[in-house]
Short mmCIF file of C-alpha atoms in Angstrom, two decimals:
data_model
loop_
_atom_site.label_atom_id
_atom_site.label_comp_id
_atom_site.label_asym_id
_atom_site.label_seq_id
_atom_site.Cartn_x
_atom_site.Cartn_y
_atom_site.Cartn_z
CA MET A 1 2.38 34.11 -6.51
CA CYS A 2 2.26 30.54 -7.57
CA GLY A 3 1.80 29.40 -10.87
CA ARG A 4 3.28 26.26 -11.10
CA PHE A 5 4.11 23.40 -8.83
CA VAL A 6 5.14 19.89 -8.10
CA LEU A 7 3.24 17.09 -6.82
CA PHE A 8 4.75 14.03 -6.67
CA THR A 9 3.71 11.34 -3.33
CA THR A 10 0.55 10.11 -4.82
CA GLY A 11 -0.90 6.97 -3.99
CA ASP A 12 -1.10 5.85 -0.81
CA GLU A 13 1.43 8.04 0.24
CA LEU A 14 -0.58 11.08 -0.30
CA LEU A 15 -2.66 9.41 1.80
CA SER A 16 -0.65 8.00 5.13
CA GLU A 17 0.95 12.03 4.89
CA VAL A 18 -2.60 13.36 5.35
CA ALA A 19 -3.50 10.98 7.85
CA THR A 20 -0.78 12.35 9.96
CA LEU A 21 -2.94 16.00 10.40
CA PRO A 22 -3.98 16.88 13.28
CA GLY A 23 -7.15 15.30 14.76
CA ILE A 24 -7.42 13.74 10.96
CA ASN A 25 -8.75 9.65 11.16
CA HIS A 26 -9.86 8.75 8.09
CA VAL A 27 -8.52 9.67 4.20
CA GLU A 28 -11.01 9.03 1.46
CA ALA A 29 -10.32 9.76 -2.12
CA PRO A 30 -13.35 7.96 -3.96
CA ASP A 31 -12.13 8.57 -6.91
CA GLY A 32 -8.06 7.49 -6.11
CA THR A 33 -4.60 10.26 -5.88
CA PRO A 34 -3.82 11.93 -9.29
CA PRO A 35 -0.27 10.66 -10.71
CA SER A 36 2.89 12.44 -9.91
CA ARG A 37 3.53 15.18 -11.69
CA TYR A 38 6.31 18.60 -12.41
CA ASN A 39 4.93 20.58 -14.09
CA ILE A 40 1.25 21.88 -12.90
CA ALA A 41 -0.25 24.55 -14.07
CA PRO A 42 -3.26 27.14 -13.82
CA THR A 43 -6.52 25.10 -15.31
CA ASN A 44 -4.72 21.50 -14.76
CA GLN A 45 -7.31 19.91 -11.70
CA VAL A 46 -5.04 18.65 -8.87
CA PRO A 47 -5.64 17.20 -5.51
CA LEU A 48 -8.28 19.72 -3.24
CA ILE A 49 -8.17 18.77 0.51
CA ARG A 50 -11.02 19.06 2.53
CA VAL A 51 -12.21 18.51 6.05
CA ALA A 52 -15.47 17.87 7.33
CA GLU A 53 -15.23 16.84 11.16
CA GLN A 54 -12.15 13.55 11.49
CA THR A 55 -12.23 13.37 7.88
CA ALA A 56 -10.42 14.49 5.37
CA ARG A 57 -11.24 14.12 1.61
CA ILE A 58 -9.34 14.04 -1.50
CA ASP A 59 -10.98 15.19 -4.75
CA ALA A 60 -9.89 16.48 -8.12
CA ALA A 61 -10.42 20.68 -8.71
CA ARG A 62 -9.60 22.77 -11.06
CA TRP A 63 -7.16 24.83 -10.50
CA GLY A 64 -8.77 28.88 -10.85
CA LEU A 65 -11.39 29.31 -9.02
CA LEU A 66 -14.69 29.35 -10.98
CA PRO A 67 -17.44 31.54 -8.47
CA THR A 68 -20.66 30.53 -8.35
CA TRP A 69 -21.92 33.75 -11.40
CA LYS A 70 -19.07 33.08 -13.32
CA LYS A 71 -21.21 32.44 -16.74
CA ASP A 72 -18.30 30.95 -18.31
CA ASP A 73 -15.05 29.82 -17.68
CA THR A 74 -13.14 32.43 -20.03
CA GLY A 75 -11.18 35.01 -18.49
CA MET A 76 -8.32 34.72 -16.74
CA PRO A 77 -7.91 31.69 -14.77
CA LEU A 78 -7.82 32.43 -10.21
CA PHE A 79 -5.35 30.54 -9.22
CA ASN A 80 -4.43 32.89 -6.74
CA ALA A 81 -6.26 35.10 -4.02
CA ARG A 82 -4.78 37.88 -2.08
CA GLY A 83 -4.43 37.07 1.63
CA GLU A 84 -5.28 40.79 1.80
CA THR A 85 -8.27 41.31 -0.25
CA VAL A 86 -10.29 37.59 -0.36
CA ALA A 87 -12.27 38.52 2.75
CA GLU A 88 -14.25 41.36 0.24
CA LYS A 89 -13.31 40.80 -2.90
CA PRO A 90 -16.27 39.52 -5.39
CA SER A 91 -14.37 36.66 -6.10
CA PHE A 92 -13.22 35.48 -3.98
CA ARG A 93 -16.09 36.79 -0.50
CA SER A 94 -18.23 34.23 -0.74
CA ALA A 95 -15.92 30.39 -0.55
CA PHE A 96 -13.11 32.16 2.42
CA LYS A 97 -16.65 32.13 4.37
CA ALA A 98 -17.92 28.95 4.24
CA ARG A 99 -15.61 26.80 1.58
CA ARG A 100 -11.33 26.80 3.10
CA GLY A 101 -9.63 23.84 1.87
CA LEU A 102 -6.12 22.82 1.73
CA MET A 103 -4.08 22.25 -1.32
CA VAL A 104 -0.71 19.66 -1.29
CA LEU A 105 2.14 20.18 -2.84
CA ASP A 106 6.01 19.23 -2.71
CA GLY A 107 7.05 22.13 -4.02
CA TYR A 108 6.49 24.92 -6.80
CA TYR A 109 8.59 27.11 -9.22
CA GLU A 110 9.31 30.54 -8.77
CA TRP A 111 11.19 32.66 -12.13
CA LYS A 112 13.50 35.68 -11.58
CA GLN A 113 15.39 38.15 -13.55
CA THR A 114 18.74 36.90 -13.94
CA GLU A 115 20.61 38.83 -16.79
CA SER A 116 20.49 36.32 -19.38
CA GLY A 117 17.23 35.68 -18.53
CA LYS A 118 14.17 34.51 -15.77
CA GLN A 119 16.32 31.47 -14.15
CA PRO A 120 13.32 29.00 -11.68
CA TYR A 121 13.96 27.65 -9.15
CA TYR A 122 12.53 24.93 -7.60
CA VAL A 123 11.36 25.49 -3.59
CA ARG A 124 10.87 22.78 -1.11
CA PRO A 125 9.83 22.21 2.43
CA ALA A 126 12.75 21.02 4.45
CA GLU A 127 10.90 17.68 4.47
CA GLY A 128 7.45 16.60 4.26
CA LEU A 129 4.98 17.95 1.82
CA LEU A 130 3.62 21.94 1.75
CA TYR A 131 0.11 22.51 2.63
CA ALA A 132 -1.63 25.48 1.64
CA ALA A 133 -4.14 27.69 1.91
CA ALA A 134 -7.10 27.20 -0.44
CA LEU A 135 -10.75 28.39 -0.76
CA TRP A 136 -12.90 26.19 -2.65
CA GLU A 137 -16.14 27.08 -5.27
CA THR A 138 -18.60 24.63 -7.64
CA GLY A 139 -20.02 26.82 -10.81
CA LEU A 140 -21.08 25.60 -13.62
CA ASP A 141 -20.60 22.74 -11.93
CA ARG A 142 -17.22 21.53 -11.36
CA LEU A 143 -14.85 21.71 -7.85
CA SER A 144 -12.34 24.71 -8.48
CA THR A 145 -10.00 26.14 -5.93
CA THR A 146 -7.53 28.75 -5.63
CA MET A 147 -4.26 28.95 -3.19
CA ILE A 148 -3.63 32.68 -0.70
CA THR A 149 -0.89 34.37 -1.13
CA THR A 150 0.48 36.72 1.46
CA ASP A 151 3.78 38.86 1.08
CA ALA A 152 6.67 37.01 0.94
CA THR A 153 8.53 36.83 3.92
CA ASP A 154 12.51 38.03 4.85
CA ASN A 155 14.39 35.11 3.46
CA MET A 156 11.85 34.89 0.27
CA ALA A 157 11.35 38.13 -0.53
CA TRP A 158 14.77 38.14 -2.70
CA LEU A 159 13.04 35.38 -5.06
CA HIS A 160 9.47 37.24 -5.62
CA HIS A 161 7.38 39.31 -3.18
CA ARG A 162 4.42 37.45 -2.92
CA LEU A 163 4.30 33.25 -1.18
CA PRO A 164 1.76 30.54 -1.20
CA LEU A 165 0.13 31.18 2.67
CA PHE A 166 1.76 27.43 3.68
CA LEU A 167 0.10 26.60 7.07
CA ARG A 168 1.81 24.63 9.72
CA ASP A 169 0.64 21.65 10.36
CA ASP A 170 -1.19 23.01 14.26
CA GLU A 171 -2.76 25.60 11.91
CA ILE A 172 -4.66 23.79 9.95
CA ARG A 173 -8.39 22.99 11.66
CA GLN A 174 -8.03 26.94 12.48
CA TRP A 175 -8.34 27.98 8.66
CA VAL A 176 -10.57 24.93 7.57
CA ASP A 177 -12.79 24.64 10.67
CA GLY A 178 -12.72 27.98 11.88
CA THR A 179 -14.93 30.92 12.10
CA PRO A 180 -13.76 33.75 8.89
CA GLU A 181 -11.91 36.01 11.62
CA GLU A 182 -10.18 33.17 13.06
CA ALA A 183 -9.26 32.34 9.19
CA LEU A 184 -8.19 35.69 8.50
CA GLU A 185 -5.98 35.20 12.17
CA LEU A 186 -3.62 33.47 10.03
CA VAL A 187 -3.29 35.71 6.66
CA HIS A 188 0.25 37.02 7.13
CA PRO A 189 3.39 35.53 6.04
CA SER A 190 3.73 32.21 6.26
CA ARG A 191 6.34 30.78 9.06
CA VAL A 192 6.66 27.81 7.69
CA ALA A 193 8.56 29.83 4.74
CA ASP A 194 11.77 29.17 7.05
CA THR A 195 11.97 26.06 6.29
CA LEU A 196 11.81 26.39 3.03
CA GLN A 197 15.34 25.33 0.71
CA TRP A 198 15.43 26.23 -3.06
CA ASN A 199 17.47 25.28 -6.14
CA GLU A 200 18.21 26.19 -9.86
CA ALA A 201 15.51 24.57 -12.35
CA ALA A 202 15.66 23.53 -15.35
CA LYS A 203 14.15 25.63 -18.18
CA GLU A 204 12.70 23.64 -20.06
CA VAL A 205 9.72 24.25 -17.12
CA GLY A 206 8.43 27.27 -18.63
CA ASN A 207 7.00 24.50 -21.33
CA VAL A 208 3.51 23.50 -19.38
CA ARG A 209 4.27 20.13 -22.00
CA ASN A 210 7.15 19.80 -20.32
CA ASP A 211 6.51 17.57 -17.17
CA TYR A 212 9.42 15.11 -16.31
CA ALA A 213 11.21 14.45 -12.53
CA GLU A 214 14.62 15.91 -14.33
CA LEU A 215 13.35 19.76 -14.45
CA ILE A 216 13.24 20.11 -10.05
CA SER A 217 16.75 19.58 -10.35
CA GLY A 218 18.10 21.59 -13.10
#
């Protein structure tokens, strides 16, 4: 699963990175891009990327899906969606059919139980950004999103048995533009995971009020 992540790439740098995605020749962020954040948690506002033809649009969205049938935002936020059931589960199946997008990360946190307690790790790509398969909705008249997860790959299972579905560049258009059947073909342990690196993070990341760069380096 993924319940905390990091995005410090922002502003023109974020727009430039998104512009390199396949088939994208224009990127717009009508309300600007978010500030750098080092401890993003569910229900926070996160940048959601939606693609239409050759344009990528970045908007702020609540991290925790709000289906159109939901009457309020109480209850456990739907910040992750299991890829194995995403096409059938009532909370996600409508969005999966027609509202697929991307969440963008510099890295994310995962915790491992040790003899001395839970140790957080910061997981990141060798270079560039991570693009996670996401769904979006507009329930309660609010843009919201959730991140798809799958079983972990062999090299990451030591840390957690679940892993975000990070997409390769050549998989992104199939996810956002493809039919539901074509999108389901991508729901398997992420090939991007082979490039992931990690290090111990500061235990202070456990408190969502802590949000500073030193968290990622332990």
